[in-house]
Every structure is written in C-alpha cells, then in structure tokens.
Amino acid sequence: MTDPVRGHVQAFLAHARTLWPKFWPAPVLPFVLFAIYQSVRGELRIDHVLLILVSAMLAYVGPRTKELLIGLYPMALVGVFYDAMRPLQSLGVTAERLHLCDLRQLELALFGFESGGQRITFHDWFVVHHAPALDLFAAVPYGTFIAACVFTAIYLYFKDRSAMRRFAMGFLVLNVLGFITYHVLPAAPPWYFHAHGCTIDLATRATEGPALSRVDAMLGISYFHGMYGRASSVFGALPSLHCAYPVLIVLIGWRHFGIVLRAASIGFACWMIFSAVYLDHHWLLDAVLGVSYAVVTALALGAIDRYRARRKHEATNKLHSAAPAAVASGGGT
C-alpha cells in the first residue's frame, strides 16, 4: 500500500471512529453479513449491494447523514427481514389451517353484492371488467409504495426527528406483525381463488397475478414478475401491508404535513386500497385488518414516545429542583 493510499485509509478510519466510537463497522456490518449469506445461498442481488453502499455513505459522510441513517435503519432492516424469512415461508402453513373459501364466504357476506342473479365480490367483477388504463392506474401505488415510505421518512427527518424514528419503527413493526399473522392465520389471496377455486395446493408459487402481469406485458418489462417471484409468503393475504403503509404515512405524518401533503397522503391510501382489490391481491377484509394494524401501531408508538417524553421531563424537573437545594446546603457550611 502506497503512502498516499495509506494516508487516506488512516484518515477515513479516524473519521469513522469519531462518528462511531464504540465500533465503527457497526452500521454496515449487518448488511455485509447478510450479503455474504445471500451469496452463499446463490441469491445475491444488486439491491443487497446497494444497501451496503447507501448505508456506508450515510454512516460515514458526517453527523447529519449518520442521524438520517439511524432514523432509517429500521426500514433498511425490513429488507433483510423480508429476504431472511423466505426459508420459513411454510412455517405453520398447512392445508387444514389455510383460510381460503371460508374467507371468501365472509367477504361475500360483508362486502358482496348482487350481479347477474348471483352474489359476487368486487374482485369477481373486476376480473371480468378490467381495462389497460385501470391496470396502469392500479399498478402505480404498488410500484411506488416503498418510495413513498422513504420520502415520508426523509421529509420527517427535516420536520421532526422523533416522528421520523417513530415512522421507521412503525414500518418495521408492521412487517413483523404481518409476518406473524401470515403464519398464525395463513390466508389465500383472491387471485389464488380465481386461479384454483377451493382446491388447496401448498406448492403454489407466488405470482404477481393476471392484472400486474398485463402491466408488465404492456410496458415490456418484468418488474412486478420479479418482485413477486421473491415474495416470502404465498398465503399471506391477511393483513394487507400494502394498505397499512399509506395509513401509517397519514397517521404519523399528519401533524407535519401541509394541506397538500395531507390530501395527497389520504388520496394515496385510498388509491392503494382500490388497487389491492382491483389487482385481485387482497380481500377487503385484508385491507381492513391492514388499516387496523397501522392504527394500533401508530397509537402504540405515539403512547411510548409520550411516556418517554414525560419521564424525561420529570427527570429534568427533578434535577433542576435538586440544584437550588444543593447550592443552599453548600452556602450554609
């Protein structure tokens, strides 16, 4: 190693140790180890490498980017969590426990309507009545929800750091709750019913469904096919996390959004719920449960933040009240 290169390396290490004094590789180490794990399994992808590069850039540029990385970290861990759970996608999923036609019957009872002399769901109607323009319209939120969540987190970074951390943690909590529910209450999505009826086939592979397949074909890409080919669970209809994420944006971002962003966030949430149904990916029941998860998560994290703030305020007041007593005691000796 030449002297100039050695000097740059030493300068970088000194800078990194200043930012992360306890263990400077810590911010990127989980992503590096996971990339190695995926490489051994033969499943290393470009996004694994990009995760390392982006986290390293944010970790070591400076204090502000370090704080942004800390805020975004729970969201980054979701990417690792999502891929890491793929080997466990069949855990707890058996033919006896899988909800398929019983879930459809409940959907029919709650949200079905009469058409052509029979009771059908909105999904049944859209399977027959679809159009290229509607396919594209519904595909937009499905293709942009991750970007919307990252934008929200970065926006909150500039508005309220505690809200950003709450949003990122909420994103992680929703995914953990979703994964648990997938295996406690395994449920088939509506596209599975329309493809297989009430026949249960646990060997069925994840698919983007006919509507998103039409979008891929229309645009000459395989974006959605590639995305759903990596899905960690086929029978994970309950809850709809696609519907939960935009609601989390609304709930946590509301106080910090202006009128335009408030309207946009509500519109995006409604758009996503419509898309989940139109694309045949989720029952309305799934959407309701996803929205409920988002509400409970936002309320719980908000309560935890308020509790911590109250404890911090009480500790500060106790310290301030103790200071005059110490001064008076010292003055009397």
mmCIF file of C-alpha atoms in Angstrom:
data_model
loop_
_atom_site.group_PDB
_atom_site.id
_atom_site.type_symbol
_atom_site.label_atom_id
_atom_site.label_comp_id
_atom_site.label_asym_id
_atom_site.label_seq_id
_atom_site.Cartn_x
_atom_site.Cartn_y
_atom_site.Cartn_z
ATOM 1 C CA MET A 1 0.000 0.000 0.000
ATOM 2 C CA THR A 2 1.478 3.351 -1.072
ATOM 3 C CA ASP A 3 1.878 6.208 1.389
ATOM 4 C CA PRO A 4 -0.911 8.380 -0.137
ATOM 5 C CA VAL A 5 -3.363 5.431 -0.075
ATOM 6 C CA ARG A 6 -2.332 4.543 3.477
ATOM 7 C CA GLY A 7 -2.870 8.152 4.484
ATOM 8 C CA HIS A 8 -6.390 8.195 3.011
ATOM 9 C CA VAL A 9 -7.264 4.919 4.731
ATOM 10 C CA GLN A 10 -5.984 6.169 8.079
ATOM 11 C CA ALA A 11 -7.883 9.430 7.663
ATOM 12 C CA PHE A 12 -11.077 7.547 6.853
ATOM 13 C CA LEU A 13 -10.657 5.226 9.843
ATOM 14 C CA ALA A 14 -10.045 8.182 12.150
ATOM 15 C CA HIS A 15 -13.170 9.904 10.782
ATOM 16 C CA ALA A 16 -15.248 6.715 11.086
ATOM 17 C CA ARG A 17 -14.116 6.157 14.680
ATOM 18 C CA THR A 18 -15.092 9.715 15.508
ATOM 19 C CA LEU A 19 -18.610 9.133 14.183
ATOM 20 C CA TRP A 20 -18.931 5.618 15.634
ATOM 21 C CA PRO A 21 -16.538 5.446 18.598
ATOM 22 C CA LYS A 22 -17.779 2.140 20.025
ATOM 23 C CA PHE A 23 -17.424 0.059 16.847
ATOM 24 C CA TRP A 24 -17.084 1.893 13.564
ATOM 25 C CA PRO A 25 -18.102 -1.005 11.204
ATOM 26 C CA ALA A 26 -21.386 -1.492 13.132
ATOM 27 C CA PRO A 27 -23.710 0.443 10.742
ATOM 28 C CA VAL A 28 -22.884 -1.639 7.677
ATOM 29 C CA LEU A 29 -21.908 -4.961 9.276
ATOM 30 C CA PRO A 30 -25.435 -6.498 9.321
ATOM 31 C CA PHE A 31 -25.892 -5.738 5.622
ATOM 32 C CA VAL A 32 -22.440 -7.081 4.719
ATOM 33 C CA LEU A 33 -23.072 -10.309 6.635
ATOM 34 C CA PHE A 34 -26.480 -10.688 5.024
ATOM 35 C CA ALA A 35 -24.997 -10.135 1.545
ATOM 36 C CA ILE A 36 -22.456 -12.884 2.279
ATOM 37 C CA TYR A 37 -25.275 -15.164 3.451
ATOM 38 C CA GLN A 38 -27.282 -14.477 0.279
ATOM 39 C CA SER A 39 -24.181 -15.050 -1.839
ATOM 40 C CA VAL A 40 -23.608 -18.458 -0.240
ATOM 41 C CA ARG A 41 -27.253 -19.319 -0.994
ATOM 42 C CA GLY A 42 -26.790 -18.135 -4.586
ATOM 43 C CA GLU A 43 -29.374 -15.368 -4.138
ATOM 44 C CA LEU A 44 -27.217 -12.240 -4.003
ATOM 45 C CA ARG A 45 -28.889 -9.351 -5.849
ATOM 46 C CA ILE A 46 -27.900 -5.829 -6.784
ATOM 47 C CA ASP A 47 -30.189 -4.365 -4.115
ATOM 48 C CA HIS A 48 -28.176 -6.178 -1.414
ATOM 49 C CA VAL A 49 -25.031 -4.447 -2.663
ATOM 50 C CA LEU A 50 -26.814 -1.099 -2.953
ATOM 51 C CA LEU A 51 -27.990 -1.437 0.645
ATOM 52 C CA ILE A 52 -24.363 -1.738 1.763
ATOM 53 C CA LEU A 53 -23.238 1.229 -0.340
ATOM 54 C CA VAL A 54 -26.084 3.553 0.727
ATOM 55 C CA SER A 55 -25.745 2.655 4.416
ATOM 56 C CA ALA A 56 -21.978 3.194 4.238
ATOM 57 C CA MET A 57 -22.396 6.580 2.589
ATOM 58 C CA LEU A 58 -24.895 7.757 5.186
ATOM 59 C CA ALA A 59 -22.903 6.255 8.047
ATOM 60 C CA TYR A 60 -19.550 7.854 7.275
ATOM 61 C CA VAL A 61 -20.175 11.157 5.488
ATOM 62 C CA GLY A 62 -20.946 13.180 8.602
ATOM 63 C CA PRO A 63 -23.065 13.620 11.742
ATOM 64 C CA ARG A 64 -26.198 14.669 9.842
ATOM 65 C CA THR A 65 -26.168 11.708 7.487
ATOM 66 C CA LYS A 66 -25.388 9.465 10.468
ATOM 67 C CA GLU A 67 -28.538 10.674 12.194
ATOM 68 C CA LEU A 68 -30.535 10.102 8.993
ATOM 69 C CA LEU A 69 -29.204 6.546 8.790
ATOM 70 C CA ILE A 70 -30.133 5.862 12.422
ATOM 71 C CA GLY A 71 -33.654 7.070 11.695
ATOM 72 C CA LEU A 72 -33.956 4.978 8.521
ATOM 73 C CA TYR A 73 -32.290 1.890 9.970
ATOM 74 C CA PRO A 74 -35.498 0.037 10.954
ATOM 75 C CA MET A 75 -36.756 0.412 7.389
ATOM 76 C CA ALA A 76 -33.496 -0.942 5.999
ATOM 77 C CA LEU A 77 -33.753 -3.924 8.327
ATOM 78 C CA VAL A 78 -37.134 -4.742 6.768
ATOM 79 C CA GLY A 79 -35.341 -5.551 3.507
ATOM 80 C CA VAL A 80 -33.089 -8.004 5.345
ATOM 81 C CA PHE A 81 -36.005 -9.390 7.345
ATOM 82 C CA TYR A 82 -38.115 -9.911 4.198
ATOM 83 C CA ASP A 83 -35.484 -11.991 2.414
ATOM 84 C CA ALA A 84 -34.346 -13.803 5.548
ATOM 85 C CA MET A 85 -37.874 -15.108 6.170
ATOM 86 C CA ARG A 86 -38.155 -16.840 2.804
ATOM 87 C CA PRO A 87 -36.808 -20.178 4.104
ATOM 88 C CA LEU A 88 -39.558 -20.048 6.756
ATOM 89 C CA GLN A 89 -42.415 -19.243 4.398
ATOM 90 C CA SER A 90 -44.105 -22.610 5.024
ATOM 91 C CA LEU A 91 -43.868 -22.406 8.812
ATOM 92 C CA GLY A 92 -47.320 -23.103 10.286
ATOM 93 C CA VAL A 93 -48.956 -23.200 6.842
ATOM 94 C CA THR A 94 -50.931 -26.433 6.429
ATOM 95 C CA ALA A 95 -53.938 -27.347 4.325
ATOM 96 C CA GLU A 96 -56.027 -27.707 7.485
ATOM 97 C CA ARG A 97 -55.133 -24.245 8.777
ATOM 98 C CA LEU A 98 -55.267 -22.359 5.472
ATOM 99 C CA HIS A 99 -58.201 -19.960 5.074
ATOM 100 C CA LEU A 100 -59.480 -19.981 1.511
ATOM 101 C CA CYS A 101 -63.166 -20.357 0.703
ATOM 102 C CA ASP A 102 -64.237 -19.584 4.275
ATOM 103 C CA LEU A 103 -62.525 -16.206 3.886
ATOM 104 C CA ARG A 104 -64.251 -15.665 0.549
ATOM 105 C CA GLN A 105 -67.636 -16.521 2.086
ATOM 106 C CA LEU A 106 -67.034 -13.943 4.818
ATOM 107 C CA GLU A 107 -66.056 -11.401 2.152
ATOM 108 C CA LEU A 108 -69.273 -12.172 0.264
ATOM 109 C CA ALA A 109 -71.348 -11.774 3.402
ATOM 110 C CA LEU A 110 -69.805 -8.442 4.401
ATOM 111 C CA PHE A 111 -68.976 -6.767 1.092
ATOM 112 C CA GLY A 112 -70.650 -8.813 -1.646
ATOM 113 C CA PHE A 113 -73.354 -7.516 -3.957
ATOM 114 C CA GLU A 114 -75.869 -8.907 -6.429
ATOM 115 C CA SER A 115 -74.939 -9.056 -10.112
ATOM 116 C CA GLY A 116 -76.475 -11.182 -12.820
ATOM 117 C CA GLY A 117 -78.611 -13.027 -10.312
ATOM 118 C CA GLN A 118 -75.770 -14.107 -8.057
ATOM 119 C CA ARG A 119 -73.807 -12.639 -5.185
ATOM 120 C CA ILE A 120 -70.250 -11.699 -6.122
ATOM 121 C CA THR A 121 -67.311 -9.771 -4.697
ATOM 122 C CA PHE A 122 -65.735 -6.656 -6.191
ATOM 123 C CA HIS A 123 -62.824 -8.885 -7.185
ATOM 124 C CA ASP A 124 -65.122 -11.120 -9.220
ATOM 125 C CA TRP A 125 -66.465 -8.075 -11.039
ATOM 126 C CA PHE A 126 -63.005 -6.636 -11.780
ATOM 127 C CA VAL A 127 -61.720 -9.993 -13.059
ATOM 128 C CA VAL A 128 -64.231 -9.614 -15.887
ATOM 129 C CA HIS A 129 -64.417 -5.816 -16.145
ATOM 130 C CA HIS A 130 -60.865 -4.574 -16.480
ATOM 131 C CA ALA A 131 -59.126 -2.187 -18.841
ATOM 132 C CA PRO A 132 -55.486 -1.292 -19.688
ATOM 133 C CA ALA A 133 -55.880 2.222 -18.266
ATOM 134 C CA LEU A 134 -57.191 0.828 -14.969
ATOM 135 C CA ASP A 135 -54.396 -1.769 -14.910
ATOM 136 C CA LEU A 136 -51.804 1.005 -15.127
ATOM 137 C CA PHE A 137 -53.679 3.190 -12.649
ATOM 138 C CA ALA A 138 -53.773 0.411 -10.046
ATOM 139 C CA ALA A 139 -50.149 -0.587 -10.654
ATOM 140 C CA VAL A 140 -48.778 2.856 -9.724
ATOM 141 C CA PRO A 141 -49.179 2.643 -5.921
ATOM 142 C CA TYR A 142 -47.974 -0.966 -5.973
ATOM 143 C CA GLY A 143 -44.828 0.146 -7.753
ATOM 144 C CA THR A 144 -44.168 3.246 -5.657
ATOM 145 C CA PHE A 145 -45.162 2.468 -2.063
ATOM 146 C CA ILE A 146 -41.556 1.881 -0.934
ATOM 147 C CA ALA A 147 -40.510 5.208 -2.457
ATOM 148 C CA ALA A 148 -43.464 6.909 -0.725
ATOM 149 C CA CYS A 149 -42.403 5.473 2.636
ATOM 150 C CA VAL A 150 -38.767 6.520 2.178
ATOM 151 C CA PHE A 151 -39.862 10.009 1.073
ATOM 152 C CA THR A 152 -42.033 10.294 4.193
ATOM 153 C CA ALA A 153 -39.151 9.285 6.468
ATOM 154 C CA ILE A 154 -36.757 11.783 4.849
ATOM 155 C CA TYR A 155 -39.403 14.526 4.948
ATOM 156 C CA LEU A 156 -39.943 13.899 8.652
ATOM 157 C CA TYR A 157 -36.168 13.986 9.187
ATOM 158 C CA PHE A 158 -36.292 17.692 8.347
ATOM 159 C CA LYS A 159 -39.552 18.323 10.211
ATOM 160 C CA ASP A 160 -39.395 16.214 13.366
ATOM 161 C CA ARG A 161 -36.662 13.650 14.083
ATOM 162 C CA SER A 162 -38.746 11.829 16.694
ATOM 163 C CA ALA A 163 -41.613 11.469 14.188
ATOM 164 C CA MET A 164 -39.175 10.083 11.610
ATOM 165 C CA ARG A 165 -37.903 7.487 14.097
ATOM 166 C CA ARG A 166 -41.480 6.617 15.044
ATOM 167 C CA PHE A 167 -42.448 6.174 11.394
ATOM 168 C CA ALA A 168 -39.436 3.983 10.583
ATOM 169 C CA MET A 169 -40.019 1.850 13.669
ATOM 170 C CA GLY A 170 -43.703 1.606 12.763
ATOM 171 C CA PHE A 171 -42.720 0.331 9.316
ATOM 172 C CA LEU A 172 -40.628 -2.405 10.930
ATOM 173 C CA VAL A 173 -43.312 -3.280 13.499
ATOM 174 C CA LEU A 174 -45.958 -3.617 10.775
ATOM 175 C CA ASN A 175 -43.793 -6.079 8.880
ATOM 176 C CA VAL A 176 -43.087 -8.167 11.971
ATOM 177 C CA LEU A 177 -46.797 -8.223 12.864
ATOM 178 C CA GLY A 178 -47.645 -9.107 9.277
ATOM 179 C CA PHE A 179 -45.179 -11.997 9.189
ATOM 180 C CA ILE A 180 -46.548 -13.390 12.463
ATOM 181 C CA THR A 181 -50.129 -13.140 11.198
ATOM 182 C CA TYR A 182 -49.242 -14.842 7.910
ATOM 183 C CA HIS A 183 -48.232 -17.936 9.857
ATOM 184 C CA VAL A 184 -50.843 -17.810 12.600
ATOM 185 C CA LEU A 185 -53.699 -17.141 10.137
ATOM 186 C CA PRO A 186 -52.474 -18.278 6.720
ATOM 187 C CA ALA A 187 -54.873 -16.998 4.081
ATOM 188 C CA ALA A 188 -55.069 -17.279 0.308
ATOM 189 C CA PRO A 189 -55.421 -14.084 -1.728
ATOM 190 C CA PRO A 190 -58.345 -13.635 -4.147
ATOM 191 C CA TRP A 191 -56.157 -14.282 -7.214
ATOM 192 C CA TYR A 192 -55.500 -17.764 -5.821
ATOM 193 C CA PHE A 193 -59.237 -18.458 -5.555
ATOM 194 C CA HIS A 194 -59.823 -17.265 -9.111
ATOM 195 C CA ALA A 195 -56.983 -19.497 -10.346
ATOM 196 C CA HIS A 196 -57.576 -22.632 -8.240
ATOM 197 C CA GLY A 197 -61.044 -22.369 -6.707
ATOM 198 C CA CYS A 198 -61.253 -24.030 -3.294
ATOM 199 C CA THR A 199 -58.503 -26.544 -4.082
ATOM 200 C CA ILE A 200 -55.558 -26.098 -1.730
ATOM 201 C CA ASP A 201 -52.114 -26.521 -3.262
ATOM 202 C CA LEU A 202 -49.346 -25.567 -0.838
ATOM 203 C CA ALA A 203 -46.768 -25.906 -3.616
ATOM 204 C CA THR A 204 -48.205 -22.883 -5.447
ATOM 205 C CA ARG A 205 -45.548 -20.284 -6.163
ATOM 206 C CA ALA A 206 -46.007 -16.567 -5.581
ATOM 207 C CA THR A 207 -47.221 -14.616 -8.582
ATOM 208 C CA GLU A 208 -47.941 -11.025 -9.490
ATOM 209 C CA GLY A 209 -51.426 -12.026 -10.644
ATOM 210 C CA PRO A 210 -53.067 -11.501 -14.044
ATOM 211 C CA ALA A 211 -53.524 -7.719 -13.724
ATOM 212 C CA LEU A 212 -49.898 -6.897 -12.917
ATOM 213 C CA SER A 213 -48.811 -9.482 -15.480
ATOM 214 C CA ARG A 214 -50.764 -7.474 -18.063
ATOM 215 C CA VAL A 215 -48.954 -4.312 -16.905
ATOM 216 C CA ASP A 216 -45.545 -5.988 -17.307
ATOM 217 C CA ALA A 217 -46.527 -7.143 -20.794
ATOM 218 C CA MET A 218 -47.912 -3.727 -21.703
ATOM 219 C CA LEU A 219 -44.695 -1.954 -20.646
ATOM 220 C CA GLY A 220 -42.370 -4.667 -21.934
ATOM 221 C CA ILE A 221 -40.788 -5.217 -18.507
ATOM 222 C CA SER A 222 -40.743 -7.908 -15.819
ATOM 223 C CA TYR A 223 -40.745 -5.577 -12.819
ATOM 224 C CA PHE A 224 -43.763 -6.997 -10.984
ATOM 225 C CA HIS A 225 -42.961 -10.561 -12.001
ATOM 226 C CA GLY A 226 -39.513 -10.210 -10.467
ATOM 227 C CA MET A 227 -40.875 -8.529 -7.341
ATOM 228 C CA TYR A 228 -43.479 -11.188 -6.573
ATOM 229 C CA GLY A 229 -41.202 -14.020 -7.589
ATOM 230 C CA ARG A 230 -39.184 -13.118 -4.470
ATOM 231 C CA ALA A 231 -42.222 -12.969 -2.181
ATOM 232 C CA SER A 232 -41.626 -14.541 1.221
ATOM 233 C CA SER A 233 -45.188 -15.860 1.555
ATOM 234 C CA VAL A 234 -47.798 -17.016 -0.948
ATOM 235 C CA PHE A 235 -50.559 -17.391 1.640
ATOM 236 C CA GLY A 236 -50.066 -14.049 3.332
ATOM 237 C CA ALA A 237 -53.234 -12.207 2.381
ATOM 238 C CA LEU A 238 -54.042 -11.268 5.990
ATOM 239 C CA PRO A 239 -53.282 -8.443 6.661
ATOM 240 C CA SER A 240 -52.680 -6.226 3.638
ATOM 241 C CA LEU A 241 -49.449 -4.407 4.440
ATOM 242 C CA HIS A 242 -49.792 -2.583 1.131
ATOM 243 C CA CYS A 243 -52.832 -0.883 2.659
ATOM 244 C CA ALA A 244 -51.200 -0.479 6.069
ATOM 245 C CA TYR A 245 -48.165 1.534 4.887
ATOM 246 C CA PRO A 246 -50.080 4.522 3.422
ATOM 247 C CA VAL A 247 -52.268 4.710 6.522
ATOM 248 C CA LEU A 248 -49.130 4.821 8.674
ATOM 249 C CA ILE A 249 -47.939 7.715 6.497
ATOM 250 C CA VAL A 250 -51.203 9.566 7.116
ATOM 251 C CA LEU A 251 -51.257 8.971 10.874
ATOM 252 C CA ILE A 252 -47.650 9.799 11.712
ATOM 253 C CA GLY A 253 -47.098 12.461 9.085
ATOM 254 C CA TRP A 254 -50.401 14.307 9.621
ATOM 255 C CA ARG A 255 -49.155 16.853 12.179
ATOM 256 C CA HIS A 256 -46.229 17.783 9.952
ATOM 257 C CA PHE A 257 -47.972 17.797 6.570
ATOM 258 C CA GLY A 258 -49.468 20.873 4.991
ATOM 259 C CA ILE A 259 -52.857 20.741 3.332
ATOM 260 C CA VAL A 260 -51.409 19.470 0.037
ATOM 261 C CA LEU A 261 -49.496 16.564 1.604
ATOM 262 C CA ARG A 262 -52.447 15.706 3.833
ATOM 263 C CA ALA A 263 -54.716 15.450 0.818
ATOM 264 C CA ALA A 264 -52.060 13.535 -1.127
ATOM 265 C CA SER A 265 -51.462 11.050 1.707
ATOM 266 C CA ILE A 266 -55.190 10.344 2.129
ATOM 267 C CA GLY A 267 -55.565 10.026 -1.641
ATOM 268 C CA PHE A 268 -52.632 7.618 -1.817
ATOM 269 C CA ALA A 269 -54.127 5.453 0.958
ATOM 270 C CA CYS A 270 -57.499 5.276 -0.830
ATOM 271 C CA TRP A 271 -55.744 4.617 -4.131
ATOM 272 C CA MET A 272 -53.824 1.726 -2.579
ATOM 273 C CA ILE A 273 -56.956 0.128 -1.123
ATOM 274 C CA PHE A 274 -58.687 0.330 -4.514
ATOM 275 C CA SER A 275 -55.590 -1.129 -6.208
ATOM 276 C CA ALA A 276 -55.317 -4.019 -3.744
ATOM 277 C CA VAL A 277 -58.876 -5.029 -4.641
ATOM 278 C CA TYR A 278 -58.728 -4.283 -8.377
ATOM 279 C CA LEU A 279 -55.433 -6.170 -8.817
ATOM 280 C CA ASP A 280 -57.021 -9.186 -7.069
ATOM 281 C CA HIS A 281 -54.282 -9.214 -4.424
ATOM 282 C CA HIS A 282 -56.330 -8.656 -1.270
ATOM 283 C CA TRP A 283 -59.826 -9.095 0.030
ATOM 284 C CA LEU A 284 -61.411 -6.006 1.536
ATOM 285 C CA LEU A 285 -61.135 -7.878 4.838
ATOM 286 C CA ASP A 286 -57.348 -7.895 4.377
ATOM 287 C CA ALA A 287 -57.398 -4.146 3.788
ATOM 288 C CA VAL A 288 -59.486 -3.541 6.918
ATOM 289 C CA LEU A 289 -57.075 -5.611 9.011
ATOM 290 C CA GLY A 290 -54.062 -3.840 7.484
ATOM 291 C CA VAL A 291 -55.555 -0.432 8.274
ATOM 292 C CA SER A 292 -56.287 -1.631 11.822
ATOM 293 C CA TYR A 293 -52.677 -2.758 12.270
ATOM 294 C CA ALA A 294 -51.442 0.651 11.119
ATOM 295 C CA VAL A 295 -53.776 2.490 13.524
ATOM 296 C CA VAL A 296 -52.789 0.326 16.507
ATOM 297 C CA THR A 297 -49.083 0.610 15.663
ATOM 298 C CA ALA A 298 -49.210 4.400 15.315
ATOM 299 C CA LEU A 299 -51.169 4.784 18.562
ATOM 300 C CA ALA A 300 -48.853 2.451 20.476
ATOM 301 C CA LEU A 301 -45.651 4.115 19.278
ATOM 302 C CA GLY A 302 -47.136 7.545 19.951
ATOM 303 C CA ALA A 303 -48.007 6.482 23.507
ATOM 304 C CA ILE A 304 -44.475 5.155 24.035
ATOM 305 C CA ASP A 305 -42.987 8.432 22.779
ATOM 306 C CA ARG A 306 -45.221 10.462 25.079
ATOM 307 C CA TYR A 307 -44.295 8.258 28.030
ATOM 308 C CA ARG A 308 -40.593 8.707 27.330
ATOM 309 C CA ALA A 309 -41.007 12.467 26.945
ATOM 310 C CA ARG A 310 -42.892 12.646 30.235
ATOM 311 C CA ARG A 311 -40.219 10.652 32.058
ATOM 312 C CA LYS A 312 -37.502 12.844 30.570
ATOM 313 C CA HIS A 313 -39.394 15.978 31.613
ATOM 314 C CA GLU A 314 -39.857 14.650 35.139
ATOM 315 C CA ALA A 315 -36.161 13.786 35.396
ATOM 316 C CA THR A 316 -35.201 17.266 34.183
ATOM 317 C CA ASN A 317 -37.525 18.918 36.691
ATOM 318 C CA LYS A 318 -36.135 16.751 39.482
ATOM 319 C CA LEU A 319 -32.596 17.720 38.540
ATOM 320 C CA HIS A 320 -33.471 21.428 38.438
ATOM 321 C CA SER A 321 -35.271 21.282 41.764
ATOM 322 C CA ALA A 322 -32.331 19.490 43.362
ATOM 323 C CA ALA A 323 -29.810 22.103 42.176
ATOM 324 C CA PRO A 324 -31.029 25.040 44.383
ATOM 325 C CA ALA A 325 -31.150 22.757 47.396
ATOM 326 C CA ALA A 326 -27.546 21.748 46.810
ATOM 327 C CA VAL A 327 -26.490 25.393 46.454
ATOM 328 C CA ALA A 328 -28.319 26.352 49.675
ATOM 329 C CA SER A 329 -26.729 23.463 51.509
ATOM 330 C CA GLY A 330 -23.287 24.464 50.312
ATOM 331 C CA GLY A 331 -23.870 28.107 51.345
ATOM 332 C CA GLY A 332 -24.707 27.148 54.906
ATOM 333 C CA THR A 333 -21.426 25.385 55.702
#
